CSV table of C-alpha atoms and ligand atoms in Angstrom, one decimal:
chain,number,residue,atom,x,y,z
N,1,UNK,CA,-19.6,-3.1,34.5
N,2,UNK,CA,-22.6,-4.8,32.9
N,3,UNK,CA,-24.9,-7.2,35.0
N,4,UNK,CA,-22.4,-10.3,34.0
N,5,UNK,CA,-19.2,-8.3,35.1
N,6,UNK,CA,-17.7,-7.8,31.7
N,7,UNK,CA,-17.0,-4.0,31.2
N,8,UNK,CA,-17.4,-2.4,27.8
N,9,UNK,CA,-14.2,-2.2,26.4
N,10,UNK,CA,-13.7,-6.0,27.2
N,11,UNK,CA,-17.2,-6.7,25.7
N,12,UNK,CA,-15.9,-5.1,22.6
N,13,UNK,CA,-12.6,-7.1,22.4
N,14,UNK,CA,-14.7,-10.1,22.6
N,15,UNK,CA,-17.1,-9.0,19.6
N,16,UNK,CA,-14.2,-7.8,17.8
N,17,UNK,CA,-12.6,-11.3,17.8
N,18,UNK,CA,-15.7,-13.1,17.0
N,19,UNK,CA,-16.1,-10.7,13.6
N,20,UNK,CA,-12.2,-11.0,12.6
N,21,UNK,CA,-13.0,-15.1,13.1
N,22,UNK,CA,-16.4,-14.8,11.1
N,23,UNK,CA,-15.0,-12.4,8.2
N,24,UNK,CA,-12.1,-15.1,7.9
N,25,UNK,CA,-14.1,-18.1,8.2
N,26,UNK,CA,-16.9,-16.7,5.9
N,27,UNK,CA,-15.0,-15.0,3.4
N,28,UNK,CA,-11.3,-16.0,3.6
N,29,UNK,CA,-10.0,-12.4,4.8
N,30,UNK,CA,-7.7,-12.8,7.6
N,31,UNK,CA,-7.4,-9.6,9.7
N,32,UNK,CA,-6.1,-11.4,13.0
N,33,UNK,CA,-2.5,-10.1,12.4
N,34,UNK,CA,-3.7,-6.5,12.6
N,35,UNK,CA,-2.8,-4.2,15.4
N,36,UNK,CA,-6.0,-4.3,17.4
N,37,UNK,CA,-6.5,-0.8,18.6
N,38,UNK,CA,-6.6,0.5,14.9
N,39,UNK,CA,-8.6,-2.4,13.9
N,40,UNK,CA,-11.1,-1.9,16.6
N,41,UNK,CA,-11.5,1.7,15.8
N,42,UNK,CA,-12.4,1.0,12.2
N,43,UNK,CA,-14.9,-2.0,12.7
N,44,UNK,CA,-16.7,0.2,15.1
N,45,UNK,CA,-16.9,2.9,12.5
N,46,UNK,CA,-18.0,0.7,9.9
N,47,UNK,CA,-20.6,-0.5,12.0
N,48,UNK,CA,-21.7,2.9,12.9
N,49,UNK,CA,-21.6,3.8,8.8
N,50,UNK,CA,-23.6,0.5,8.3
N,51,UNK,CA,-26.4,1.7,11.1
N,52,UNK,CA,-25.5,-1.3,13.4
N,53,UNK,CA,-25.5,-0.9,17.0
N,54,UNK,CA,-22.9,-3.2,17.6
N,55,UNK,CA,-19.9,-4.9,16.7
N,56,UNK,CA,-22.0,-7.9,16.9
N,57,UNK,CA,-24.7,-6.3,14.2
N,58,UNK,CA,-21.9,-5.8,11.8
N,59,UNK,CA,-21.0,-9.5,12.3
N,60,UNK,CA,-24.3,-10.6,11.5
N,61,UNK,CA,-24.8,-8.1,8.4
N,62,UNK,CA,-21.2,-9.5,6.9
N,63,UNK,CA,-22.2,-13.1,7.3
N,64,UNK,CA,-25.6,-12.8,5.7
N,65,UNK,CA,-25.2,-10.1,3.3
N,66,UNK,CA,-22.0,-11.0,1.0
N,67,UNK,CA,-22.6,-8.0,-1.3
N,68,UNK,CA,-21.3,-6.0,2.1
N,69,UNK,CA,-18.1,-7.5,1.6
N,70,UNK,CA,-16.3,-4.8,-0.2
N,71,UNK,CA,-17.2,-2.3,1.6
N,72,UNK,CA,-16.5,-4.2,4.9
N,73,UNK,CA,-12.8,-4.4,3.2
N,74,UNK,CA,-12.6,-0.6,2.3
N,75,UNK,CA,-13.5,0.0,6.0
N,76,UNK,CA,-11.3,-2.0,7.5
N,77,UNK,CA,-8.1,-1.4,5.1
N,78,UNK,CA,-8.0,2.6,4.5
N,79,UNK,CA,-7.5,2.9,1.1
N,80,UNK,CA,-6.1,6.7,1.3
N,81,UNK,CA,-3.2,7.9,-0.7
N,82,UNK,CA,-2.1,10.9,-2.6
N,83,UNK,CA,0.0,11.6,-5.5
N,84,UNK,CA,3.5,12.2,-4.5
N,85,UNK,CA,2.4,11.7,-1.2
N,86,UNK,CA,5.6,12.6,0.8
N,87,UNK,CA,7.4,14.5,-1.7
N,88,UNK,CA,10.8,14.0,-0.3
N,89,UNK,CA,10.7,10.4,-0.5
N,90,UNK,CA,9.7,10.5,-4.5
N,91,UNK,CA,12.5,13.1,-4.9
N,92,UNK,CA,14.9,10.6,-3.3
N,93,UNK,CA,13.8,7.7,-5.1
N,94,UNK,CA,14.6,9.8,-8.3
N,95,UNK,CA,17.8,11.4,-7.5
N,96,UNK,CA,19.1,8.7,-5.4
N,97,UNK,CA,17.7,5.3,-6.1
N,98,UNK,CA,16.8,5.7,-9.8
N,99,UNK,CA,20.4,6.0,-11.0
N,100,UNK,CA,21.4,2.9,-9.3
N,101,UNK,CA,18.7,0.9,-10.7
N,102,UNK,CA,19.8,2.4,-14.1
N,103,UNK,CA,22.3,-0.2,-14.6
N,104,UNK,CA,19.7,-3.0,-14.6
N,105,UNK,CA,18.6,-3.8,-18.2
N,106,UNK,CA,15.4,-4.8,-16.8
N,107,UNK,CA,13.8,-3.1,-13.6
N,108,UNK,CA,11.2,-4.8,-11.4
N,109,UNK,CA,9.2,-2.6,-9.0
N,110,UNK,CA,6.5,-4.3,-6.4
N,111,UNK,CA,4.3,-1.6,-5.2
N,112,UNK,CA,2.4,-3.4,-2.4
N,113,UNK,CA,-0.6,-2.0,-0.8
N,114,UNK,CA,-1.2,0.6,-3.6
N,115,UNK,CA,-4.8,1.4,-2.5
N,116,UNK,CA,-6.3,3.4,-5.6
N,117,UNK,CA,-3.3,4.0,-7.4
N,118,UNK,CA,-2.0,7.6,-6.8
N,119,UNK,CA,1.9,6.1,-6.2
N,120,UNK,CA,1.9,3.8,-9.0
N,121,UNK,CA,1.0,6.9,-11.5
N,122,UNK,CA,3.6,9.0,-9.5
N,123,UNK,CA,6.2,6.2,-9.9
N,124,UNK,CA,5.5,6.0,-13.7
N,125,UNK,CA,5.7,9.6,-14.0
N,126,UNK,CA,9.2,9.6,-12.4
N,127,UNK,CA,10.5,6.6,-14.4
N,128,UNK,CA,9.3,8.0,-17.6
N,129,UNK,CA,11.2,11.4,-17.0
N,130,UNK,CA,14.4,9.3,-15.8
N,131,UNK,CA,14.0,7.9,-19.5
N,132,UNK,CA,13.9,4.0,-17.6
N,133,UNK,CA,10.1,3.6,-17.9
N,134,UNK,CA,10.2,1.2,-21.2
N,135,UNK,CA,12.5,-1.3,-19.2
N,136,UNK,CA,10.3,-1.2,-15.9
N,137,UNK,CA,7.6,-3.4,-15.0
N,138,UNK,CA,5.4,-2.2,-12.0
N,139,UNK,CA,3.4,-5.0,-10.0
N,140,UNK,CA,1.0,-3.1,-7.7
N,141,UNK,CA,-0.8,-5.2,-5.5
N,142,UNK,CA,-3.6,-4.6,-3.0
N,143,UNK,CA,-5.6,-6.9,-0.7
N,144,UNK,CA,-8.7,-5.3,-2.1
N,145,UNK,CA,-9.7,-5.8,-5.8
N,146,UNK,CA,-12.5,-2.5,-5.5
N,147,UNK,CA,-9.5,-0.5,-4.7
N,148,UNK,CA,-7.4,-2.0,-8.0
N,149,UNK,CA,-10.3,-1.4,-10.3
N,150,UNK,CA,-10.1,2.2,-8.8
N,151,UNK,CA,-6.2,2.3,-9.3
N,152,UNK,CA,-6.6,0.7,-12.9
N,153,UNK,CA,-9.2,3.3,-13.7
N,154,UNK,CA,-6.9,6.2,-12.7
N,155,UNK,CA,-9.7,8.4,-12.4
N,156,UNK,CA,-9.5,11.1,-9.0
N,157,UNK,CA,-11.4,14.1,-7.6
N,158,UNK,CA,-10.2,17.4,-9.6
N,159,UNK,CA,-10.0,19.0,-6.2
N,160,UNK,CA,-6.9,17.2,-5.7
N,161,UNK,CA,-5.0,18.5,-8.3
N,162,UNK,CA,-3.3,21.6,-7.2
N,163,UNK,CA,-2.0,19.7,-4.0
N,164,UNK,CA,-0.5,17.2,-6.2
N,165,UNK,CA,0.7,19.8,-8.7
N,166,UNK,CA,2.7,21.2,-5.8
N,167,UNK,CA,3.9,17.5,-4.5
N,168,UNK,CA,5.0,16.7,-8.1
N,169,UNK,CA,7.2,19.9,-8.2
N,170,UNK,CA,8.4,19.0,-4.9
N,171,UNK,CA,9.4,15.6,-6.2
N,172,UNK,CA,11.6,17.3,-8.8
N,173,UNK,CA,9.1,16.7,-11.5
N,174,UNK,CA,10.4,18.3,-14.5
N,175,UNK,CA,7.2,18.9,-16.7
N,176,UNK,CA,3.7,19.9,-15.2
N,177,UNK,CA,1.3,17.4,-14.1
N,178,UNK,CA,-1.1,18.4,-16.3
N,179,UNK,CA,0.7,17.0,-19.0
N,180,UNK,CA,0.0,13.4,-17.5
N,181,UNK,CA,-4.0,13.6,-17.1
N,182,UNK,CA,-6.8,15.1,-18.7
N,183,UNK,CA,-9.4,17.2,-16.8
N,184,UNK,CA,-13.2,16.8,-17.1
N,185,UNK,CA,-16.0,18.0,-15.0
N,186,UNK,CA,-14.7,17.9,-11.5
N,187,UNK,CA,-12.3,15.1,-12.2
N,188,UNK,CA,-8.9,14.5,-13.5
N,189,UNK,CA,-8.1,11.0,-15.3
N,190,UNK,CA,-4.4,9.8,-15.8
N,191,UNK,CA,-3.2,8.9,-19.4
N,192,UNK,CA,-3.8,5.3,-19.9
N,193,UNK,CA,-0.2,5.0,-21.6
N,194,UNK,CA,1.1,5.3,-17.8
N,195,UNK,CA,-0.2,2.2,-17.2
N,196,UNK,CA,1.4,0.6,-20.1
N,197,UNK,CA,3.9,-1.2,-18.0
N,198,UNK,CA,2.0,-2.0,-15.1
N,199,UNK,CA,0.4,-5.1,-13.7
N,200,UNK,CA,-2.5,-4.9,-11.2
N,201,UNK,CA,-3.3,-8.0,-9.0
N,202,UNK,CA,-4.5,-9.0,-5.8
N,203,UNK,CA,-2.1,-10.2,-3.3
N,204,UNK,CA,-2.5,-10.4,0.6
N,205,UNK,CA,0.4,-9.5,2.6
N,206,UNK,CA,-0.9,-12.0,5.2
N,207,UNK,CA,-1.0,-14.8,3.4
N,208,UNK,CA,0.0,-14.7,-0.2
N,209,UNK,CA,3.8,-15.5,-1.5
N,210,UNK,CA,6.9,-13.6,-3.0
N,211,UNK,CA,7.6,-11.6,-6.3
N,212,UNK,CA,10.9,-12.5,-7.4
N,213,UNK,CA,13.5,-10.5,-8.6
N,214,UNK,CA,12.1,-6.9,-7.6
N,215,UNK,CA,14.8,-4.2,-7.8
N,216,UNK,CA,12.5,-1.7,-5.7
N,217,UNK,CA,9.7,-2.5,-3.3
N,218,UNK,CA,7.3,0.2,-2.1
N,219,UNK,CA,5.2,-0.5,0.7
N,220,UNK,CA,4.2,2.6,2.1
N,221,UNK,CA,1.6,3.0,5.0
N,222,UNK,CA,0.4,-0.6,5.1
N,223,UNK,CA,2.7,-2.1,8.0
N,224,UNK,CA,1.7,0.7,10.2
N,225,UNK,CA,-1.7,-1.3,10.6
N,226,UNK,CA,-0.1,-4.6,10.9
N,227,UNK,CA,0.9,-6.4,14.7
N,228,UNK,CA,4.6,-6.7,15.0
N,229,UNK,CA,4.5,-10.8,13.7
N,230,UNK,CA,2.7,-9.5,10.7
N,231,UNK,CA,5.1,-6.8,9.7
N,232,UNK,CA,7.8,-9.4,10.3
N,233,UNK,CA,5.9,-11.6,7.8
N,234,UNK,CA,5.8,-9.2,5.0
N,235,UNK,CA,9.5,-8.3,6.0
N,236,UNK,CA,10.5,-11.6,4.9
N,237,UNK,CA,8.2,-11.6,1.9
N,238,UNK,CA,10.1,-8.4,0.9
N,239,UNK,CA,13.4,-10.0,1.7
N,240,UNK,CA,12.9,-13.0,-0.4
N,241,UNK,CA,11.6,-11.1,-3.1
N,242,UNK,CA,14.2,-8.3,-3.8
N,243,UNK,CA,17.4,-8.8,-5.2
N,244,UNK,CA,20.7,-8.2,-3.6
N,245,UNK,CA,21.0,-4.7,-2.9
N,246,UNK,CA,17.4,-3.9,-3.9
N,247,UNK,CA,15.4,-1.3,-2.3
N,248,UNK,CA,12.7,-1.2,0.3
N,249,UNK,CA,10.8,2.2,0.7
N,250,UNK,CA,8.3,2.3,3.7
N,251,UNK,CA,5.9,5.0,4.9
N,252,UNK,CA,7.5,7.9,6.8
N,253,UNK,CA,5.6,6.7,10.0
N,254,UNK,CA,7.0,3.1,9.6
N,255,UNK,CA,10.1,1.7,10.5
N,256,UNK,CA,12.0,-1.8,10.9
N,257,UNK,CA,12.5,-1.2,14.8
N,258,UNK,CA,13.2,-4.6,16.4
N,259,UNK,CA,11.6,-6.8,13.9
N,260,UNK,CA,13.5,-10.2,13.2
N,261,UNK,CA,14.2,-9.6,9.8
N,262,UNK,CA,15.1,-6.0,9.7
N,263,UNK,CA,18.7,-7.2,10.2
N,264,UNK,CA,18.6,-8.3,6.6
N,265,UNK,CA,18.2,-4.6,5.8
N,266,UNK,CA,20.4,-1.5,5.7
N,267,UNK,CA,19.7,1.9,6.1
N,268,UNK,CA,19.8,3.6,2.5
N,269,UNK,CA,18.0,7.0,3.6
N,270,UNK,CA,17.1,6.4,7.1
N,271,UNK,CA,15.2,9.6,7.2
N,272,UNK,CA,12.8,8.9,4.3
N,273,UNK,CA,12.6,5.0,5.5
N,274,UNK,CA,14.5,3.8,2.3
N,275,UNK,CA,16.2,0.4,3.1
N,276,UNK,CA,18.8,-1.6,1.1
N,277,UNK,CA,18.6,-5.6,1.1
N,278,UNK,CA,22.3,-6.1,2.6
N,279,UNK,CA,24.7,-7.6,-0.1
N,280,UNK,CA,27.6,-10.4,0.3
N,281,UNK,CA,29.7,-10.3,3.3
N,282,UNK,CA,32.4,-8.7,1.6
N,283,UNK,CA,30.1,-5.5,1.1
N,284,UNK,CA,29.3,-6.1,-2.8
N,285,UNK,CA,25.9,-6.6,-4.3
N,286,UNK,CA,26.5,-8.4,-7.8
Q,301,LIG,C1,-3.4,3.7,3.7
Q,301,LIG,S1,-3.1,2.6,2.1
Q,301,LIG,C2,-1.6,3.1,1.6
Q,301,LIG,C3,-1.7,3.5,0.1
Q,301,LIG,C4,-0.3,3.9,-0.6
Q,301,LIG,N1,0.7,2.9,-0.5
Q,301,LIG,C5,0.2,5.1,0.3
Q,301,LIG,O1,0.8,5.3,1.1
Q,301,LIG,O2,-0.4,6.2,-0.1
Q,301,LIG,C6,-3.4,1.1,2.9
Q,301,LIG,C7,-3.4,-0.1,1.6
Q,301,LIG,O3,-3.0,-1.2,2.1
Q,301,LIG,C8,-4.0,-2.5,1.6
Q,301,LIG,N2,-3.4,-3.3,2.8
Q,301,LIG,C9,-4.2,-3.4,3.6
Q,301,LIG,N3,-3.8,-4.7,4.4
Q,301,LIG,C10,-3.4,-5.3,3.6
Q,301,LIG,C11,-2.7,-6.5,3.2
Q,301,LIG,N4,-3.0,-7.6,4.0
Q,301,LIG,N5,-2.2,-6.8,2.1
Q,301,LIG,C12,-2.3,-6.2,0.9
Q,301,LIG,N6,-2.6,-4.9,1.0
Q,301,LIG,C13,-3.2,-4.6,2.2
Q,301,LIG,C14,-5.3,-1.6,1.9
Q,301,LIG,O4,-6.4,-2.1,1.0
Q,301,LIG,C15,-4.9,0.0,1.2
Q,301,LIG,O5,-4.9,-0.1,0.0
């Protein structure tokens, strides 16, 4: 206990609440719907990285040094990703979902929380190999415009290439990953032609609206950071964005659980967290 009878974890919670409020008021980003334990961990880490002794010290810097905002957002949102992350999920998209999407003349895919874009390029490659890419539009969105800039550049550390090649093969890739990128000094850059049907845009799942007529939504490893209420908001957005029978792909550690909007989705491949928006009462999707 401190001298005023408040223990350290409680003090941290008070400071965290004030930080979240200040970030919202100063910069318009509302993190009040994020799961508190992991948010607190990331805010503490960020405070350490920016040499602030306390969360309050971080709040002060965030308020008075607006140039820190991109770093603050990056620290809070964990923009880590991989090419063909969880290859089995990408293999299921290729083998089970794409053949069903192939019946649409135009395919709209929303990738929400695309971070630095590795999954965007993964999808583009699989769609190209399935012969579907030239009638697909991918909307790749994220809260962070810094992350989106990195995604649009498509440049990554070369040290990841071997693992990503293995992931690509495990996802059922029919060529070589090297066919889709050029390697330079310690870097790889994905060919810009892979971006020809991609639109990158800022979109905040906590406050923004729907994307109409989506046939597939990938939102992997994003909901895990949200509170139950914010997860449910996102699920309502996904439901309202998808066509009947449209697909939702979550991360392997995420599930629909007891969320009120979970009942709108049916398991398609439950183990790989692929769901389908329920169809009509007679079971049809048309
Ligand atoms: C761990 S990454 C996941 C990247 C990728 N989907 C994957 O699974 O590899 C989480 C991403 O979600 C984004 N994010 C966090 N909160 C968000 C929100 N409210 N709206 C949109 N994107 C958000 C972060 O900026 C980050 O890029």
